[in-house]
mmCIF file of C-alpha atoms and ligand atoms in Angstrom:
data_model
loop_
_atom_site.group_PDB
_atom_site.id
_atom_site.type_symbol
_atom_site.label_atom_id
_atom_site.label_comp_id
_atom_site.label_asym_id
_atom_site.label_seq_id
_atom_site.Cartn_x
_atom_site.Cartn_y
_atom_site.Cartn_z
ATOM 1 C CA UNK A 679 -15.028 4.966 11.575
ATOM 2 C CA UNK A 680 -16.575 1.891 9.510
ATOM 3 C CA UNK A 681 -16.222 1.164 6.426
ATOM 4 C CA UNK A 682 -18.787 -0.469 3.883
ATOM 5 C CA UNK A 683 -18.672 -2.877 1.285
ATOM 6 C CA UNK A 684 -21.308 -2.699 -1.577
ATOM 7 C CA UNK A 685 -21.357 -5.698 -4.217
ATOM 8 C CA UNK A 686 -23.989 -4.587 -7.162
ATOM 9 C CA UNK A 687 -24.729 -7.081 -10.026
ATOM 10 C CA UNK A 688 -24.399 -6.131 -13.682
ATOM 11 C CA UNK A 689 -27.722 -6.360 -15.763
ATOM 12 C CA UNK A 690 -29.388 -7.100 -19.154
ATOM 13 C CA UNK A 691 -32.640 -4.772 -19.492
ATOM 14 C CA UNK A 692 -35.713 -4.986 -22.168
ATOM 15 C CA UNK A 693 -35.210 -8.989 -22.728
ATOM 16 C CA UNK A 694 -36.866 -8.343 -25.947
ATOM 17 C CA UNK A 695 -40.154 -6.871 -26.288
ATOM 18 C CA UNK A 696 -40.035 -5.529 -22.385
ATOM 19 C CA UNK A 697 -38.159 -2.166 -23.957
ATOM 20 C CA UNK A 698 -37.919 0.092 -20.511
ATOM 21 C CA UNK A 699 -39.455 -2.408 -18.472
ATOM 22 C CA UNK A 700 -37.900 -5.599 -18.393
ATOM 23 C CA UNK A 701 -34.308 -6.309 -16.382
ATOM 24 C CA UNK A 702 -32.533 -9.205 -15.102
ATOM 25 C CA UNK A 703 -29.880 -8.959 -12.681
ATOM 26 C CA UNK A 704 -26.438 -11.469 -13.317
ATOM 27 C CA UNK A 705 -23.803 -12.223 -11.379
ATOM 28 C CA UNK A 706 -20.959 -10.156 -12.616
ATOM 29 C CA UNK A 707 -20.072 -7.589 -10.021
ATOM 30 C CA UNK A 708 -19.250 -3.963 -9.107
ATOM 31 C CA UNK A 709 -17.725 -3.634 -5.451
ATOM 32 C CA UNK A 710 -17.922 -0.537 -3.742
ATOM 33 C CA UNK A 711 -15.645 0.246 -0.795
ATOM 34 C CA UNK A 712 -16.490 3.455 1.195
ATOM 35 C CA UNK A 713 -15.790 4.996 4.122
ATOM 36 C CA UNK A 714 -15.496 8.338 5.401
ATOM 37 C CA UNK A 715 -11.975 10.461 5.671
ATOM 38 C CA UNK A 716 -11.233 14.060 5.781
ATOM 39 C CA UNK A 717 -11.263 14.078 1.640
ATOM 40 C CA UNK A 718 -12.345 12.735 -1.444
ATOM 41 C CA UNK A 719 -10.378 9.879 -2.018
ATOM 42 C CA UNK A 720 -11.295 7.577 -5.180
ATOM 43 C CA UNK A 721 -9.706 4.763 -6.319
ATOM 44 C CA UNK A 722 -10.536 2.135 -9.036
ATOM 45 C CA UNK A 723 -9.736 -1.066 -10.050
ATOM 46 C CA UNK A 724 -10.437 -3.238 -13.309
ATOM 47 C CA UNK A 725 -13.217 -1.871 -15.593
ATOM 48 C CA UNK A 726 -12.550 1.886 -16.266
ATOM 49 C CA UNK A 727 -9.509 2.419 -14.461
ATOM 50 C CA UNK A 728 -8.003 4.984 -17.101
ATOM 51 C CA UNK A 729 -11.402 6.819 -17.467
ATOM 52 C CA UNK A 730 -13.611 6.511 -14.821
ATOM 53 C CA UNK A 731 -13.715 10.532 -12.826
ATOM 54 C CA UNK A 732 -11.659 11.018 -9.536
ATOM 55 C CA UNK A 733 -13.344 13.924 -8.490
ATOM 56 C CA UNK A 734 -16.647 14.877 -6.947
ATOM 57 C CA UNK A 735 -18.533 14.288 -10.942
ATOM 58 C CA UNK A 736 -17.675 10.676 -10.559
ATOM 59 C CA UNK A 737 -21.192 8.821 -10.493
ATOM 60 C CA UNK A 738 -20.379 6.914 -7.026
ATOM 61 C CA UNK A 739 -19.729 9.853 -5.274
ATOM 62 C CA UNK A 740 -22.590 11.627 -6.890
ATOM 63 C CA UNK A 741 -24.992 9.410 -5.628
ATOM 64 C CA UNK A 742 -23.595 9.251 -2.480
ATOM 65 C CA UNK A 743 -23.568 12.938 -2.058
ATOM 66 C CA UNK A 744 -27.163 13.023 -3.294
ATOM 67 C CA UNK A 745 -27.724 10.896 -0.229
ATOM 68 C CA UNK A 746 -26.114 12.683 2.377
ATOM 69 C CA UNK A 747 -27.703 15.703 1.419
ATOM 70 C CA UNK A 748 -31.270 14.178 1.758
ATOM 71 C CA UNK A 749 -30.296 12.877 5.014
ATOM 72 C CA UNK A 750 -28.871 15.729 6.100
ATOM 73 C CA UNK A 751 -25.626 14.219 6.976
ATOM 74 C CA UNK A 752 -22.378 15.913 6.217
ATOM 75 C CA UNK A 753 -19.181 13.361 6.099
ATOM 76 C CA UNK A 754 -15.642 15.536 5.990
ATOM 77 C CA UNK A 755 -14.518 13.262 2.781
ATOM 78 C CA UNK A 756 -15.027 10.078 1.676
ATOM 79 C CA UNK A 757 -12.751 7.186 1.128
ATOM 80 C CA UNK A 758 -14.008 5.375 -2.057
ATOM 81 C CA UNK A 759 -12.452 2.242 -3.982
ATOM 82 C CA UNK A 760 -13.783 0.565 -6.694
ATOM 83 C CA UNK A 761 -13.751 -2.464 -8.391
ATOM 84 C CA UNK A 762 -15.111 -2.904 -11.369
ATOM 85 C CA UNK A 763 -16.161 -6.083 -13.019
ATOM 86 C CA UNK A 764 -19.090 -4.632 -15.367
ATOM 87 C CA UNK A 765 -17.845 -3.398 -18.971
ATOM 88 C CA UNK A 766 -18.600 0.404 -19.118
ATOM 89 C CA UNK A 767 -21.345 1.913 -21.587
ATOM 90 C CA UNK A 768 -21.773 -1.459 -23.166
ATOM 91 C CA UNK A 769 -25.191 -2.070 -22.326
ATOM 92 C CA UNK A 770 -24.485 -4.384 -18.944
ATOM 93 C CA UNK A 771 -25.754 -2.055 -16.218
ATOM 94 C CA UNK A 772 -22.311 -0.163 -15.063
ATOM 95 C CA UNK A 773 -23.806 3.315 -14.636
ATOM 96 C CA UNK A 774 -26.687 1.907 -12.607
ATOM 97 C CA UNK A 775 -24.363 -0.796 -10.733
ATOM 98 C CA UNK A 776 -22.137 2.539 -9.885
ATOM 99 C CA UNK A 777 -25.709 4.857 -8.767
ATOM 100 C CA UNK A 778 -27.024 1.752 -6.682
ATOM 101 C CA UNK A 779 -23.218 0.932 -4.965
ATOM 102 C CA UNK A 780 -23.215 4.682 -3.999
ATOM 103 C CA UNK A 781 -26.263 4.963 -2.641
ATOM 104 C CA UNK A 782 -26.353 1.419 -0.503
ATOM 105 C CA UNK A 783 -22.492 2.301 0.666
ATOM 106 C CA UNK A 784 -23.594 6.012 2.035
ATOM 107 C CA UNK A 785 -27.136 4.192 3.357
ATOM 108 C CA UNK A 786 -25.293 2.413 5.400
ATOM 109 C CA UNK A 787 -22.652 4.942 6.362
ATOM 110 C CA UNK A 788 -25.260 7.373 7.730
ATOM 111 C CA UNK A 789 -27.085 5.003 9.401
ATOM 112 C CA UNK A 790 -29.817 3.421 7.368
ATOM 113 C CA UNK A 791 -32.116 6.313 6.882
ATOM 114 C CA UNK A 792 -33.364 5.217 3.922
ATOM 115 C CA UNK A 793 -35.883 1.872 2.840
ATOM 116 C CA UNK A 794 -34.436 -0.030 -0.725
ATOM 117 C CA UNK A 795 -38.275 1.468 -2.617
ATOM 118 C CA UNK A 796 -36.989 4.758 -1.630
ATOM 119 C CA UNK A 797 -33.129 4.359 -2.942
ATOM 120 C CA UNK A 798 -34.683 3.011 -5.929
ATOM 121 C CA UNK A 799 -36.512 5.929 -6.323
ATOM 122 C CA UNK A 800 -33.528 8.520 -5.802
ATOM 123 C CA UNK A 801 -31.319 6.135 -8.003
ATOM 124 C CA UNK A 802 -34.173 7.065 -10.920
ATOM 125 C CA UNK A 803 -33.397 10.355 -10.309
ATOM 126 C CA UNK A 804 -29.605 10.094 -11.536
ATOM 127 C CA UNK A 805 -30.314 7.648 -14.510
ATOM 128 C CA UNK A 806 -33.357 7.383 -16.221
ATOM 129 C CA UNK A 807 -34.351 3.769 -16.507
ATOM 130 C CA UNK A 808 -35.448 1.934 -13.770
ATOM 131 C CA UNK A 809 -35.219 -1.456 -15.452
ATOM 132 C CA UNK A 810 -31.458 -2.105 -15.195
ATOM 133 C CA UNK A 811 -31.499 -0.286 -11.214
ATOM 134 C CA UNK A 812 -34.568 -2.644 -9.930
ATOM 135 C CA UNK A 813 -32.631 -5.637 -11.437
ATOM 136 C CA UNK A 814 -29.375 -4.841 -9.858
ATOM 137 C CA UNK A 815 -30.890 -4.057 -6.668
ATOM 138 C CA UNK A 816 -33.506 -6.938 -5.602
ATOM 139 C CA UNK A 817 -31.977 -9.158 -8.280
ATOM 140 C CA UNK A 818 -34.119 -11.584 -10.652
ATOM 141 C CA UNK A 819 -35.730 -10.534 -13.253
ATOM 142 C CA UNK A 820 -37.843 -7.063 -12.428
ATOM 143 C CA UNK A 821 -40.803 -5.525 -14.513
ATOM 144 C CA UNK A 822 -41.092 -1.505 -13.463
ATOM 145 C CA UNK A 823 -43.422 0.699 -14.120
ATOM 146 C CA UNK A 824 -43.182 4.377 -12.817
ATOM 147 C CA UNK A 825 -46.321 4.967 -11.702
ATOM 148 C CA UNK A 826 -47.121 8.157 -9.603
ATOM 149 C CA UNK A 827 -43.533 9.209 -9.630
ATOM 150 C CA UNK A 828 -42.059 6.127 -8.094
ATOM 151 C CA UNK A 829 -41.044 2.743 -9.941
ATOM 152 C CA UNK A 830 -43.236 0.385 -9.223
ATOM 153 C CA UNK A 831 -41.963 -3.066 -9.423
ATOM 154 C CA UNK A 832 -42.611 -7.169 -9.359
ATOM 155 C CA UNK A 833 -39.662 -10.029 -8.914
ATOM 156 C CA UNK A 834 -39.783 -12.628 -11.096
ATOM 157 C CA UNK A 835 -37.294 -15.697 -11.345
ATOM 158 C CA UNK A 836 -35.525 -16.773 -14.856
ATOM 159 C CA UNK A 837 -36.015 -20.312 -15.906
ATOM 160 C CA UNK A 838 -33.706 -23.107 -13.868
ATOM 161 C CA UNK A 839 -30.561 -23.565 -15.080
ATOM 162 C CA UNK A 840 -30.714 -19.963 -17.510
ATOM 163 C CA UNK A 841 -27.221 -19.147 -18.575
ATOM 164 C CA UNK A 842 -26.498 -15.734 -20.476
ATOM 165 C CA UNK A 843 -23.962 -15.557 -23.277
ATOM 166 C CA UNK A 844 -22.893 -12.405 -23.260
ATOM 167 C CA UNK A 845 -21.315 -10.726 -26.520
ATOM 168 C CA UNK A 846 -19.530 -7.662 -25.689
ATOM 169 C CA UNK A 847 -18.019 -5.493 -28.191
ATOM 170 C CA UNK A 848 -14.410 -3.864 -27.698
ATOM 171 C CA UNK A 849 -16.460 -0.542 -28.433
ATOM 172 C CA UNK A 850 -18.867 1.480 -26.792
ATOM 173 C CA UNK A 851 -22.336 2.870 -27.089
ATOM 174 C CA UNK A 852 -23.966 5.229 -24.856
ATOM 175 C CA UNK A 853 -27.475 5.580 -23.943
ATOM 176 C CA UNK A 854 -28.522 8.348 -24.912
ATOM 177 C CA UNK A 855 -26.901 7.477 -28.021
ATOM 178 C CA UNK A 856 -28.533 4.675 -28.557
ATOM 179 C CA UNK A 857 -31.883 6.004 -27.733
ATOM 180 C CA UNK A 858 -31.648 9.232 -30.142
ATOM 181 C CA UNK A 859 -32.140 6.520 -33.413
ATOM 182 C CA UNK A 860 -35.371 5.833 -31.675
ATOM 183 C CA UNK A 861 -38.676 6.965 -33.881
ATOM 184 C CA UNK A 862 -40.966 9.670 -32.130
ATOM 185 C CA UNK A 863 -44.153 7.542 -32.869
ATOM 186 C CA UNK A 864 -44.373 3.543 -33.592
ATOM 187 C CA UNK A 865 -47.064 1.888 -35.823
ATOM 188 C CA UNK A 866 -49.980 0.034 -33.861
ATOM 189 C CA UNK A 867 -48.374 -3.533 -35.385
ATOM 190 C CA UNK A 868 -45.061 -2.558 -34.079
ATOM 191 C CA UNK A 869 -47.019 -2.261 -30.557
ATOM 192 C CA UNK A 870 -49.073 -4.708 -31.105
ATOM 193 C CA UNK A 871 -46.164 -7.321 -31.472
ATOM 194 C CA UNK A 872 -44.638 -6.020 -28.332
ATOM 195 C CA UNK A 873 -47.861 -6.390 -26.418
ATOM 196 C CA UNK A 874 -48.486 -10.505 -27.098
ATOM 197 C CA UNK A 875 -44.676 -11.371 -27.080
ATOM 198 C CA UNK A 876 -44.469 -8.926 -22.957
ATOM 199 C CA UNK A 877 -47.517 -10.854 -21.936
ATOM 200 C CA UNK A 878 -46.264 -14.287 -23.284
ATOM 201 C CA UNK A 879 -42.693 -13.577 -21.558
ATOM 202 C CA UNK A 880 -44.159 -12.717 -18.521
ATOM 203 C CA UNK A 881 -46.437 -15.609 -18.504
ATOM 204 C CA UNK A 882 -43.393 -17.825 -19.315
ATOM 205 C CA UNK A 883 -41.726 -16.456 -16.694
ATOM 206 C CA UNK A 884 -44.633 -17.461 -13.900
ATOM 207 C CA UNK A 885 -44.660 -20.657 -15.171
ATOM 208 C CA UNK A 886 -40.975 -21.382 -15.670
ATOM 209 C CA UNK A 887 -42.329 -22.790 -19.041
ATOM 210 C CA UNK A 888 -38.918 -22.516 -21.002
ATOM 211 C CA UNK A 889 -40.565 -23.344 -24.905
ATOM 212 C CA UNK A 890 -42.787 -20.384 -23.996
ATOM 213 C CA UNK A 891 -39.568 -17.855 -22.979
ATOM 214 C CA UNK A 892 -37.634 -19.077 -26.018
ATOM 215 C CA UNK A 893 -40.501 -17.944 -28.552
ATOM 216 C CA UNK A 894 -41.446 -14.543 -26.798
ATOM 217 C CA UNK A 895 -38.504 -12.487 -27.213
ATOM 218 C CA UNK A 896 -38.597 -10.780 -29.813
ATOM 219 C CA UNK A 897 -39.047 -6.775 -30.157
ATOM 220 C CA UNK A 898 -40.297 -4.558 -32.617
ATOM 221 C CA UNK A 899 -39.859 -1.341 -30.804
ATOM 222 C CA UNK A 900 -36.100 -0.598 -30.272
ATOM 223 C CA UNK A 901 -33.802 -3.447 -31.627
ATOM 224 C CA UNK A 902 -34.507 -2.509 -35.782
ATOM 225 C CA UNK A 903 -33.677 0.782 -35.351
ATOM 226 C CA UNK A 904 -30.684 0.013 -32.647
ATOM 227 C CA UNK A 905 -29.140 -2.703 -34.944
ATOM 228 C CA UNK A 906 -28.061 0.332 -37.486
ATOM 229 C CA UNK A 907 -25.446 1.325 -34.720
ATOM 230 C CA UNK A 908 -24.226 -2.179 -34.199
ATOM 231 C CA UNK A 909 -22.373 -4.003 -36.929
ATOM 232 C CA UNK A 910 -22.650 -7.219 -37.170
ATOM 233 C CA UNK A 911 -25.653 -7.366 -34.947
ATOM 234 C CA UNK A 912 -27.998 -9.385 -37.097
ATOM 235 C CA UNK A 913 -25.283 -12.161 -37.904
ATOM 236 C CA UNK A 914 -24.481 -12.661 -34.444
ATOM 237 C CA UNK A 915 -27.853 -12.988 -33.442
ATOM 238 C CA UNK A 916 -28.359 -15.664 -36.304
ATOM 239 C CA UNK A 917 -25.385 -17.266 -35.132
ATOM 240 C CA UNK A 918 -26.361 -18.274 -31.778
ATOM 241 C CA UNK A 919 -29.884 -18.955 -32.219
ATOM 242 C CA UNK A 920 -28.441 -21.219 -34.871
ATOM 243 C CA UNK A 921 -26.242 -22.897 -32.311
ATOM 244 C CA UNK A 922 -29.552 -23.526 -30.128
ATOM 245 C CA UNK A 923 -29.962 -20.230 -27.919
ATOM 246 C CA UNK A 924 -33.555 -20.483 -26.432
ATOM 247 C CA UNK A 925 -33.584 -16.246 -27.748
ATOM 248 C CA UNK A 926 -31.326 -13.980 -28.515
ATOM 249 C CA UNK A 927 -31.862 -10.024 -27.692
ATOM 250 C CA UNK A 928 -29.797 -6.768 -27.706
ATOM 251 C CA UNK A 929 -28.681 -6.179 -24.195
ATOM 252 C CA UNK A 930 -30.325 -2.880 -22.993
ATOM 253 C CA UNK A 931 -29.305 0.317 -24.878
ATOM 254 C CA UNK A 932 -26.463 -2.077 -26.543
ATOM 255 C CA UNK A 933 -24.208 -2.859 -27.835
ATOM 256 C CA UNK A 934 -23.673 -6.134 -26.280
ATOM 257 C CA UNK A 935 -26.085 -8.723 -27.646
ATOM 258 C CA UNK A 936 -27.202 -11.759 -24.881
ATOM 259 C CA UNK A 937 -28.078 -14.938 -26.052
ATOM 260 C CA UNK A 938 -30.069 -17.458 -23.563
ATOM 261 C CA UNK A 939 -29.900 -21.326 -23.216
ATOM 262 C CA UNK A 940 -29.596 -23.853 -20.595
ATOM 263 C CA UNK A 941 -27.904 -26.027 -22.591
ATOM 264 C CA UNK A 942 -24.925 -25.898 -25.190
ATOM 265 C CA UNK A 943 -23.743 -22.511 -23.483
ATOM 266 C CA UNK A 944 -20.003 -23.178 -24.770
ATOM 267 C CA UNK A 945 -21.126 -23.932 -28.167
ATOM 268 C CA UNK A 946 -23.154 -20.761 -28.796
ATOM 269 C CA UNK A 947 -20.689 -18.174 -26.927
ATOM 270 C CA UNK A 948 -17.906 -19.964 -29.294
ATOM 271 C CA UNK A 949 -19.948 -18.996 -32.406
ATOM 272 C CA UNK A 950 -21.134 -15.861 -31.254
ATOM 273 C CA UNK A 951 -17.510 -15.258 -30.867
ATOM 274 C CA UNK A 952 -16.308 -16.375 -34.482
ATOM 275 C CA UNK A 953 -19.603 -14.293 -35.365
ATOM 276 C CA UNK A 954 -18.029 -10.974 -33.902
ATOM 277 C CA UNK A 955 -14.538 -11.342 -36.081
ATOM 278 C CA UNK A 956 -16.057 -12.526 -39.307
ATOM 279 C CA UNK A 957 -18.130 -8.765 -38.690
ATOM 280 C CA UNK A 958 -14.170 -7.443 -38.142
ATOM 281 C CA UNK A 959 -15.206 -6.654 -34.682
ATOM 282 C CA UNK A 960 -12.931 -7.487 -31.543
ATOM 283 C CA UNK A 961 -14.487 -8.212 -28.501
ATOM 284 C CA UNK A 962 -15.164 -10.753 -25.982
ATOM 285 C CA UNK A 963 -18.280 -12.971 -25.067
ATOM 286 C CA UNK A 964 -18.994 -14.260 -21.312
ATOM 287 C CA UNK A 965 -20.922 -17.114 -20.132
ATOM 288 C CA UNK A 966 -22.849 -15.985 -17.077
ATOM 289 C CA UNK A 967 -25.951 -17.000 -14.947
ATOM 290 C CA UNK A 968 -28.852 -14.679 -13.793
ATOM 291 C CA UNK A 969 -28.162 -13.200 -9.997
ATOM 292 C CA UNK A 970 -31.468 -13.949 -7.876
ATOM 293 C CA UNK A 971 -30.298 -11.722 -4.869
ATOM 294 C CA UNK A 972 -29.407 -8.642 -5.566
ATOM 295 C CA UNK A 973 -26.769 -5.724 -4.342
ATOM 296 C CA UNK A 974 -25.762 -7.363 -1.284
ATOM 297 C CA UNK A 975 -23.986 -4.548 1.875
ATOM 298 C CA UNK A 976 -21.576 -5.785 3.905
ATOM 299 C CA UNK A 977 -20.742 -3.376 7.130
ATOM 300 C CA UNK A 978 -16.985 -4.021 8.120
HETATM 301 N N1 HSE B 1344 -34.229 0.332 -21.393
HETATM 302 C C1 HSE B 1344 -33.097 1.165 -21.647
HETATM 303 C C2 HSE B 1344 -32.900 1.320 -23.139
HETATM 304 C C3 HSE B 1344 -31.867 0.506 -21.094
HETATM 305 O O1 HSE B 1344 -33.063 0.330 -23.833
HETATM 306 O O2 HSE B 1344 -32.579 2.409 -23.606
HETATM 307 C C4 HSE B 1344 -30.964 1.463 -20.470
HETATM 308 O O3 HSE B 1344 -31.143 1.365 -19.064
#
């Protein structure tokens, strides 16, 4: 029997004022191994290792089995080993990196039944947001929309030579966490602000005009509120805007925060660094690049 070999990027969603509809893909990667085997079998390497579920509830195999079931195909067990590059529950895309790995692995397994619009839609279906899932999956940046009951969705390209400082805190945050210090309602300003700075971002990104992306990303809507479950959020924000990011945003649901530049990239992940233990918080920042491509399958 084949095996599969899944490789999902990691992702930063919102960038700024696109909260829920913004995501860039970067190249930090899941892999997902599968094949089938007369159990359950799961494995896992590097991110998670001592939590991530063995059993049936692990989010992998959940998609996978989601899968399956629509394609009416019934494997005796699966074989499943991960490897896991993506920090978990720190705002980077891990849960939607796992969905989109399970999904593309048991695709393939059962013979392609599936088109990537309509994985994308079933991936919705186990998380929420399809930001961080259309990023990972056709890579770049991607604006979503569900419209109709499916995610609608556009690529766009990050500036040349875009590198992503990532600041990751030691600790995590979940989602739904995160969201639940959300307001109900939102003043008109607040939206207002969002509108100008989305359209300006987007039309930065068409253009590839980098003064443009480096003025419109900033967000009224989620980051005040989120910043009160992040310490030292505002300092390191100040810190590597002062060290010449292009922007600085919270990284999806948090609590990493990403800074952006093309140049001085060491510089500002040094003092976003020193920024995170003056706040007395450990944790570790990575200099990466935006992923243009996607979850990439390889049938072995
Ligand atoms: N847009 C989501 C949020 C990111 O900010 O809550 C999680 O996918």
């Amino acid at each position: 029997m084949s095996a599969v070999r899944v490789m999902v990027p990691a992702s930063t969603a919102n960038l700024g004022p696109g909260f829920d509809c913004l995501g860039m893909a970067l190249k930090l990667y899941n892999i997902v191994e599968m094949q089938e085997a007369t159990k359950l079998e799961i494995t896992v390497e590097g991110e998670g290792t001592t939590s991530i579920a063995r059993d049936d509830s692990n989010l992998v195999c959940r998609a996978a089995a989601m899968l399956f079931e629509r394609a009416g195909y019934r494997p005796g067990g699966l074989q499943i080993h991960l490897i896991n590059n993506i920090p978990l529950a720190r705002g980077l895309g891990s849960s939607s990196a796992a969905i989109l790995g399970g999904l593309l692995a048991a695709n393939a397994l059962c013979g392609h039944p599936f088109a990537k619009q309509e994985l994308l839609d079933m991936a919705l279906k186990l998380e929420g947001h399809a930001d961080n899932l259309a990023a990972a999956l056709y890579g770049g940046i991607a604006i979503v929309a569900p419209v109709d009951g499916r995610v609608r969705h556009v690529k766009l390209y990050p500036p040349a030579g875009l590198k992503v400082i990532a600041a990751v805190p030691d600790y995590t945050l979940s989602t739904a966490a995160s969201r639940k210090v959300l307001p109900e309602t939102i003043p008109y300003r607040d939206a207002v602000y969002n509108l100008g700075r989305l359209a300006l971002l987007v039309a930065a990104l068409s253009r590839q005009d980098t003064e443009l992306f480096s003025v419109a990303m900033q967000d009224a809507l989620h980051q005040p509120y989120r910043s009160t479950l992040i310490p030292g959020m505002p300092a390191a924000m100040q810190a590597a805007q002062d060290a010449g990011a292009l922007s600085v945003t919270l990284s999806g649901a948090g609590p990493t925060i990403t800074a952006f530049a093309c140049t001085r990239e060491k510089e500002i992940a040094r003092t976003m660094q020193q920024s995170l233990s003056d706040s007395g918080i450990s944790g570790r920042v990575l200099i990466l690049e935006p992923d243009s491509e996607g979850a990439k399958l390889k049938e072995q």
